[in-house]
Short mmCIF file of C-alpha atoms in Angstrom, two decimals:
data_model
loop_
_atom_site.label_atom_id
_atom_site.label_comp_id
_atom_site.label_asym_id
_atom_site.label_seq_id
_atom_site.Cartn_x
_atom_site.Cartn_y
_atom_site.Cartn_z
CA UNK U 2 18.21 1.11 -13.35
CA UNK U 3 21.07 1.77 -11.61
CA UNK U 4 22.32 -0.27 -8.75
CA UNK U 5 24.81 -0.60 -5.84
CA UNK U 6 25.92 -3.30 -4.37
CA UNK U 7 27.29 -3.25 -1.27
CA UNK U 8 29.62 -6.03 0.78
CA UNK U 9 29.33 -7.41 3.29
CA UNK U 10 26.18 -6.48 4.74
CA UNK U 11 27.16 -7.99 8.21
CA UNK U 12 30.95 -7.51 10.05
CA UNK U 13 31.87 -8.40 13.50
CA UNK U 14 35.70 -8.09 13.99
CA UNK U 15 38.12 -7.44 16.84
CA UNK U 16 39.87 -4.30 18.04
CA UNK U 17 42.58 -4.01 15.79
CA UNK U 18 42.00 -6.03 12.72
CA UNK U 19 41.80 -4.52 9.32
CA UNK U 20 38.61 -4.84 6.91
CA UNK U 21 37.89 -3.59 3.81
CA UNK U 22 34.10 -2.97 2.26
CA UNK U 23 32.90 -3.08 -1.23
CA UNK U 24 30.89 -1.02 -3.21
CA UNK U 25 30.34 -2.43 -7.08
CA UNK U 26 27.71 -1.74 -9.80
CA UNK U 27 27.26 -2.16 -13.84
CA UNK U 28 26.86 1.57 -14.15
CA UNK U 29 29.44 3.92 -13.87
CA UNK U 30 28.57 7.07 -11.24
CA UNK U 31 30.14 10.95 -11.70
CA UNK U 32 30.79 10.46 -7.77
CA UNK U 33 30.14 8.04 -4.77
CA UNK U 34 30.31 9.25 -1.48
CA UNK U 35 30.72 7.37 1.40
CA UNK U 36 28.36 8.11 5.01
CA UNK U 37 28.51 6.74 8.39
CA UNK U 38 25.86 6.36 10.01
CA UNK U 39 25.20 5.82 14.15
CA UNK U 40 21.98 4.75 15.50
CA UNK U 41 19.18 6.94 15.65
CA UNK U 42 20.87 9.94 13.55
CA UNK U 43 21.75 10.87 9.95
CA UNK U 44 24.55 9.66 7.83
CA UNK U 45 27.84 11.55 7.80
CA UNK U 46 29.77 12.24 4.98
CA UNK U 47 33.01 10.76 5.30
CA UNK U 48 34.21 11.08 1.74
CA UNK U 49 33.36 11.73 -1.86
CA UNK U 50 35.33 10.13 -4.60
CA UNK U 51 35.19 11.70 -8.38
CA UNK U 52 38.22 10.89 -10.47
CA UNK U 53 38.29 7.27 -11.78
CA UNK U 54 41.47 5.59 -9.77
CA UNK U 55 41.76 8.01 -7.19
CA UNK U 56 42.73 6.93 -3.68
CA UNK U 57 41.49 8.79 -0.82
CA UNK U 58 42.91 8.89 3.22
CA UNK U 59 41.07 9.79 6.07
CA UNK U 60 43.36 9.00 9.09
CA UNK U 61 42.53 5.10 9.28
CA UNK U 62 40.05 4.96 6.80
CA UNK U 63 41.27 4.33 3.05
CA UNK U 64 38.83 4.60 -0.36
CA UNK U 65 39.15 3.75 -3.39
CA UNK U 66 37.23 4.84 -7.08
CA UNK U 67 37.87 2.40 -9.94
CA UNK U 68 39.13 3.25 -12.71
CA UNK U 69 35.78 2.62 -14.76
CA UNK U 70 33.78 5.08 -11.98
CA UNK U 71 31.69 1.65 -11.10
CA UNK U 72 32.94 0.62 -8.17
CA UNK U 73 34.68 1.79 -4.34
CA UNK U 74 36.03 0.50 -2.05
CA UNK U 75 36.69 1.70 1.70
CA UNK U 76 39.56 -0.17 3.88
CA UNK U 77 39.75 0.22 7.79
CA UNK U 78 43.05 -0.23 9.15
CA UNK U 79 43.05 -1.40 12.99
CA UNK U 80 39.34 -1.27 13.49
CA UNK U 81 38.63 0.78 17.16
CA UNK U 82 35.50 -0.02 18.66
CA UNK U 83 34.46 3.89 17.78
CA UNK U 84 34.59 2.52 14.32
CA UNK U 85 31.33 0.40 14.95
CA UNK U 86 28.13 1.66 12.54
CA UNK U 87 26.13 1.81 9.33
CA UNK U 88 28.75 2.30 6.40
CA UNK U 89 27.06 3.35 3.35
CA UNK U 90 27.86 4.00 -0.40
CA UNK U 91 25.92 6.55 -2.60
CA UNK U 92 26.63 7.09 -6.26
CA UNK U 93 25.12 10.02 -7.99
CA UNK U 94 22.71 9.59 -10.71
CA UNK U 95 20.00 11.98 -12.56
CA UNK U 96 20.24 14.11 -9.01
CA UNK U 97 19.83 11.71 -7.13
CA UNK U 98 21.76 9.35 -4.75
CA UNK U 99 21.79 5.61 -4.96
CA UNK U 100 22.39 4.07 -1.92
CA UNK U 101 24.11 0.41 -1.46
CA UNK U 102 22.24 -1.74 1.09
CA UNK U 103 25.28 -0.93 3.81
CA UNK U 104 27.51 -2.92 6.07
CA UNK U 105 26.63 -2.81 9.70
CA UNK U 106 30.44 -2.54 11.01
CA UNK U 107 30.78 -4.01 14.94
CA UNK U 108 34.26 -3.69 16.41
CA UNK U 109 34.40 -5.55 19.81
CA UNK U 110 36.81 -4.60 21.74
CA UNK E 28 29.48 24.11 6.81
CA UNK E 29 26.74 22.12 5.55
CA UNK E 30 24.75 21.43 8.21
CA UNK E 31 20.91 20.53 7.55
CA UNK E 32 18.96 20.18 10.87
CA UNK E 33 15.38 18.02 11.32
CA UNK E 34 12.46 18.75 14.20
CA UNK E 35 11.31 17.15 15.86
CA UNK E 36 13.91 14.48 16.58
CA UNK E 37 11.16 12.28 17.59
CA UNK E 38 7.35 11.93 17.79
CA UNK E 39 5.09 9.56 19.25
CA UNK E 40 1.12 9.96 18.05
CA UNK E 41 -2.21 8.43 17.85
CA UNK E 42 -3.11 6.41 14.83
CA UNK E 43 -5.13 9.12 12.80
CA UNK E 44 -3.58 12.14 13.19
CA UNK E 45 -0.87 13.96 10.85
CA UNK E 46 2.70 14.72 12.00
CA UNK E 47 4.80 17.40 10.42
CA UNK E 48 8.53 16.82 10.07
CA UNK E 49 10.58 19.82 9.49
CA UNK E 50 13.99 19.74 7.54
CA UNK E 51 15.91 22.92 7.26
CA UNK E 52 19.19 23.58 5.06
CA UNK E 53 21.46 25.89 8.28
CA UNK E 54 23.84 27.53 6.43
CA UNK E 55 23.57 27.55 2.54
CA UNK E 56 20.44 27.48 0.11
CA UNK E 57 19.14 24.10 -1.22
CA UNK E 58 16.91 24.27 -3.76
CA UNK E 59 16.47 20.77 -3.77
CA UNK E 60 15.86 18.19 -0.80
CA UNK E 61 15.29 14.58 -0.22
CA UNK E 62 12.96 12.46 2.06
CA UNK E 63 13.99 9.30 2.98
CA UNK E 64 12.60 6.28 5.08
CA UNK E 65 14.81 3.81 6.65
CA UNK E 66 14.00 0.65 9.11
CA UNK E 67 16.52 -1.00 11.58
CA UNK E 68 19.81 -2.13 10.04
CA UNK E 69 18.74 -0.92 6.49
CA UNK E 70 19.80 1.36 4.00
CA UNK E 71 17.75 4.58 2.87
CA UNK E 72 15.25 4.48 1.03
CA UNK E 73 14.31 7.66 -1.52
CA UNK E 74 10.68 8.47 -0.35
CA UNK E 75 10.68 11.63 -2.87
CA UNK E 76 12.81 14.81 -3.90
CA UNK E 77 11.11 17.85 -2.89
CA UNK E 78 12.38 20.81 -5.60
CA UNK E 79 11.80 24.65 -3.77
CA UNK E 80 8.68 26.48 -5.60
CA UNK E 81 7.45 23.49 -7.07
CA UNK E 82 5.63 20.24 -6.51
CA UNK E 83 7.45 17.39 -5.15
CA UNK E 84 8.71 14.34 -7.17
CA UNK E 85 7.80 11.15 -5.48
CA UNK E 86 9.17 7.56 -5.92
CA UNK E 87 7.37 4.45 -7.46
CA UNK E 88 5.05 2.98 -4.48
CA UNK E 89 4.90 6.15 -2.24
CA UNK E 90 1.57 7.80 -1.91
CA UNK E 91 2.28 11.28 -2.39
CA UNK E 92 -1.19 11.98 -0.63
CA UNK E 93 -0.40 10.81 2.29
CA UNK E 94 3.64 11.98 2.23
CA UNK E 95 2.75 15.84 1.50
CA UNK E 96 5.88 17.44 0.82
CA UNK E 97 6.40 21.41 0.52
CA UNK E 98 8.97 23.02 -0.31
CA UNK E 99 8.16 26.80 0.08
CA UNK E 100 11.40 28.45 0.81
CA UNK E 101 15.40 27.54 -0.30
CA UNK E 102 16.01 26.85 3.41
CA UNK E 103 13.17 24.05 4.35
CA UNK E 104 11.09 21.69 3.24
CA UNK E 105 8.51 19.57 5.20
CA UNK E 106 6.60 16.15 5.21
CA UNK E 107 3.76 15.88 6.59
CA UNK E 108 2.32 11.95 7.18
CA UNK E 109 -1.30 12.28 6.75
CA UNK E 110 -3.78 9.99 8.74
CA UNK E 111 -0.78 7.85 10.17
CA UNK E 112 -0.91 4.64 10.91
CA UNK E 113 1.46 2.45 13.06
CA UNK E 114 2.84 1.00 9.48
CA UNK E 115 4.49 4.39 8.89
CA UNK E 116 6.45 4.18 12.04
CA UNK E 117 9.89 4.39 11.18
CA UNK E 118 13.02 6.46 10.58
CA UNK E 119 12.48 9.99 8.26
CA UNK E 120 15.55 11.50 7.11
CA UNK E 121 15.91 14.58 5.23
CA UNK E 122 18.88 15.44 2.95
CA UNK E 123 19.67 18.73 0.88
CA UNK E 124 22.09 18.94 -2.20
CA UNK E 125 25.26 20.59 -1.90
CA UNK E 126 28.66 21.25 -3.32
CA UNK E 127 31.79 19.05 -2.02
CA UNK E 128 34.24 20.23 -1.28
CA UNK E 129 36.26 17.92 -2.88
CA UNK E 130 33.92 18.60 -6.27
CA UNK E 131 30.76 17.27 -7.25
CA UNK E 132 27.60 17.24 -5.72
CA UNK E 133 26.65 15.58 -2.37
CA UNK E 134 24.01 15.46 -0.07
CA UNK E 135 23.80 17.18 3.78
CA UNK E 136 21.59 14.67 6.34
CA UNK E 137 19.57 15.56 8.48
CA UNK E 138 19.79 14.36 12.38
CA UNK E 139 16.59 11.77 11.37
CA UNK E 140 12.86 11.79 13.44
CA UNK E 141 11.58 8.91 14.45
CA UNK E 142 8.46 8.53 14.42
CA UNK E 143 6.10 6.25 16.52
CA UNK E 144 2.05 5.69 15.58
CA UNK E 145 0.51 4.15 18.35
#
């Protein structure tokens, strides 16, 4: 069975620190996408990741796909309080996405 | 692109009745779609996958006669909760398979309904 586990579940920072949120597993994935999710709506695809080692910008937000396609990572420089939310991984397998457990992201400002 | 849209966005109903949640692909075909269930501050969790023209594929632990899923066109697919109960209160989010742009496959997510069994 194929699992992801995601780190830290829980984050409360300040406005302007930097973070950085792990996504590991024993398997290795053809992709892993990253969402964002907001209260009471759907996750938003932020990013999907598909080459082993590649490294991926989206204005603050950074990600990372290891080498071995088994684990991400996704780095927030200077967190905004717009940054707060449900950050989730998703690897694909058999059609399917696996989902980590996700890091509930708080920025105060 | 890629926009997948959910109705209602919320529903409140007696204990006994059946809701129907609606999940519809906007702008490209899906031939497959996802149900999930989440609670507060968790992740998803797959309910089933719901393949267009044939019969659903449901996870380990989820009644697939109370979760009816149909999938009778490439554009939407629907769950209906049969006989609910205020256990199945929760969070129901659709997702339909697409291409990234970047390459691979990914899922589109629905908006969510949330759902409230009185």
């Amino acid at each position: 069975t194929q699992l992801l586990e995601q780190s830290p579940q829980f984050l409360s920072i300040q406005e302007g620190e930097n973070l950085t949120v792990y996504c590991n597993s024993s398997s290795v994935f053809s992709s892993l996408q990253w969402y964002r999710q907001e209260p009471g709506e759907g996750p938003v695809l932020l990013v999907t990741v598909v080459t082993g080692g590649e490294v991926k910008k989206l204005k603050r937000l950074t990600f990372q796909f290891g080498d071995a396609r088994k684990d991400s990572s996704l780095h927030i420089t200077a967190a905004q309080p717009g940054d707060t939310g449900l950050y989730l991984c998703a690897g694909g397998g058999g059609g399917k996405l696996i989902f980590g457990q996700g890091t509930e992201l708080s920025v105060k400002p | 692109g890629a926009v997948v849209s959910q109705h209602p966005s919320w529903v409140i109903c007696k204990s006994g009745t059946s809701v129907k949640i609606e999940c519809r692909s906007l702008d490209f075909q899906a031939t497959t779609m996802f149900w999930y269930r989440q609670f507060p501050k968790q992740s998803l969790m797959l309910m089933a996958t719901s393949n267009e023209g044939s019969k659903a594929t449901y996870e380990q632990g989820v009644e697939k006669d109370k979760f009816l899923i149909n999938h009778a066109s490439l554009t939407l697919s629907t769950l209906t909760v049969t006989s609910a109960h205020p256990e199945d209160s929760s969070f129901y989010i659709c997702s339909a398979r697409g291409h990234s742009t970047e390459g691979g496959e990914t899922q589109y997510f629905g908006p969510g309904t949330r759902l409230l069994v009185l």
